[in-house]
Amino acid sequence: MESSLKEARSCFSQLPLGAIKPLGWLKNQLDLQAAGLSGFLSEVFPDVGPTSWWLGGAGESWERGPYYIDGLLPLAVLTENPRLFDYAKGFLQWSLESQDKSGFFGPPKNPDWWPRMVMLKVLTLYSDIDQSGKVEEFLINYFKYQLNNIESRPLYRWARARGFENLVSLFWLYDKTHTPWLLELGDKIREQTLDWSGFFLELPYKKNTRNYLDFTKVDWDFMDKDDPEARTFLTTFLYTHVVNVAMALKAPWYFYRLTKSPQDLNATLNGLEVIMKYHGTANYLFTGDEHLAGLNPSQGTELCAVVELMYSLEQLLCQTGISKFGDYLEKIAYNALPAAIAPDFWSHQYDQQTNQISATIGKRDWTNNGPDANIFGLEPNYGCCTANFHQGWPKFVANIWLKAEDGIVLSLYAPSTVSFKAPSGENVNIALDTDYPFNDKLKLKFSLNQPVWFKLYFRRLSGASWVLKLNGEKVTAVVHENGFLSLVRTWRPKDELEIEWMIKPSLKCWANDSLSVERGSLVFALPLGEKWVKVRGISPSADYELYPKSSWQWGILEDTDFEVEYGELTLQPFNSDCPPVILKASGAKVTNWQEENLSAGKIPKPQPLKEDSKELKLIPYGAAKLRITQFPIILSKDTKHS
Ligand SMILES: [Zn+2]
């Protein structure tokens, strides 16, 4: 499997929609999502309602319809919800039927290439359900249209930043058909798209975007002008937009598939580290509110960037077969995703802060977002995330298991079942029974009609050792270069494989002498309590401000011990009322940490412990809607001061 990188082809492949089903706490997340905003959005948010142009109405004709269906279709399949499935199908049927003789499709009054890139992705998912070949034929016709028109009508605005998203469906089709002219179109799209490989290798924007861009000049009439000043301004605007960056992490890989250039491969493998070095914080996001905002944990990150980052990592994990993308993906899914969504799934934040001491309407130090960007609501700041966040969990589920040529890959750890065909053609079912990431034991139960040979790959958790037991007996696995482990054998009916990860809580260093606490895929935070105050709208999809119930100026001891305490795993584990796991650590009050712009100000320098330390009860970051995650350092009494 290591050779796929050299040959610039996909290492693993995704299973058809519905082959993986969520279990346990993860199934509850999807059920809550379907019972919340995702299941009823069309009733409270007209942009995705029955008047959408994507349903033949005269309403919204841009990205919001395709965004919503991109999450709703897999959610409907995974929760087996016919009402939601029929609603999603309406958009897909309309899109398929809207294609004219030239191959063009979608709302005719809005010819923007960008929203079509999203709908193409949804259609590739839909082809798992409508297997008539209609989707493939539709894509061929559209790509012919693009080939004939992309030079006279080049990618512009968002499509110029996001052209690689077009390549996702192009390569989906190419991998099935090997049609040579698709690569010719791919090259034209790449040439018209921003140079994301150069961006991730050099990162010209290492500081808060305010250093490079005067946001008072942001105006499409100016940015669309054909003069050098406007062109440079627009390019900077697009490169520093956090959602573009999150999406673009996969761009160098798709470019590499076209060019085979070492530059593109290098940017694929190292892009994450580069962006995190200059904009990363302890929730494993890079800041962008909504442009890149530097290393301060009081800056925010937009929810669209969270779900798009997950999608990028899913593509990278599957196509490169490199385990670190899975480690990173779990970090985002188990922390930043639930953090920005209310426990009842009826409201969300536009921007989340790593250190978030209140979520209220007021002036925060965003690069260019509005005063309501971090409240929990239906459409805080702007409605893109309202339409787009639904894809987070359903697509995560669809990537827990991947297909390899010689077997099956457990690429993400979460309670689930998978059905697939072994290389011999026999049907295999595996159930993964676990409460991971809240504890570290996993049990795989194999259901087979007869003994079947295949290779089982599973991701090595970085930083953890492990014990493997097959039917109660210790076994050893082969360790691969790409960070996966494997067991190969003739599996028997009722085989059981236990995997136990040995994960210790640890401190992690971040910018400006700050520390965070994590254990495996979970980041931990000090919860501040939350008083939810309704400010506008109609329940259940109303808008809420959150006020803290306790003080936030705490530091953590650099030599703290940890104690792990397990609680009950309830219907909604990402809720500060009932966290399923608590880490007890030692900290102390810091007196010189000021509030600035309704946020935690600059993190104070490391300071000695003056009085006795206090016990801090830390809970999963995703459960603590108000929190301190990056702490100032309290020096131990033994540290020598210079
Ligand atoms: Zn958004």
Short mmCIF file of C-alpha atoms and ligand atoms in Angstrom, two decimals, residues 63 67 241 243 290 302-305 348 350 382-388, ligand 1:
data_model
loop_
_atom_site.label_atom_id
_atom_site.label_comp_id
_atom_site.label_asym_id
_atom_site.label_seq_id
_atom_site.Cartn_x
_atom_site.Cartn_y
_atom_site.Cartn_z
CA GLU A 63 -24.43 27.38 -2.18
CA TYR A 67 -24.49 22.60 1.32
CA HIS A 241 -10.12 32.97 4.23
CA VAL A 243 -12.81 28.04 5.05
CA GLU A 290 -13.09 34.57 9.41
CA GLU A 302 -15.68 29.41 11.78
CA LEU A 303 -17.81 26.24 11.93
CA CYS A 304 -17.70 25.82 8.11
CA ALA A 305 -13.92 25.52 8.49
CA HIS A 348 -24.65 26.49 16.64
CA TYR A 350 -20.30 30.71 13.81
CA TYR A 382 -24.00 34.71 8.46
CA GLY A 383 -25.97 31.69 7.25
CA CYS A 384 -23.28 29.57 5.56
CA CYS A 385 -22.60 27.42 8.64
CA THR A 386 -26.37 27.07 9.20
CA ALA A 387 -26.54 25.30 5.84
CA ASN A 388 -23.16 23.53 5.95
ZN ZN B 1 -19.82 29.19 7.59
#
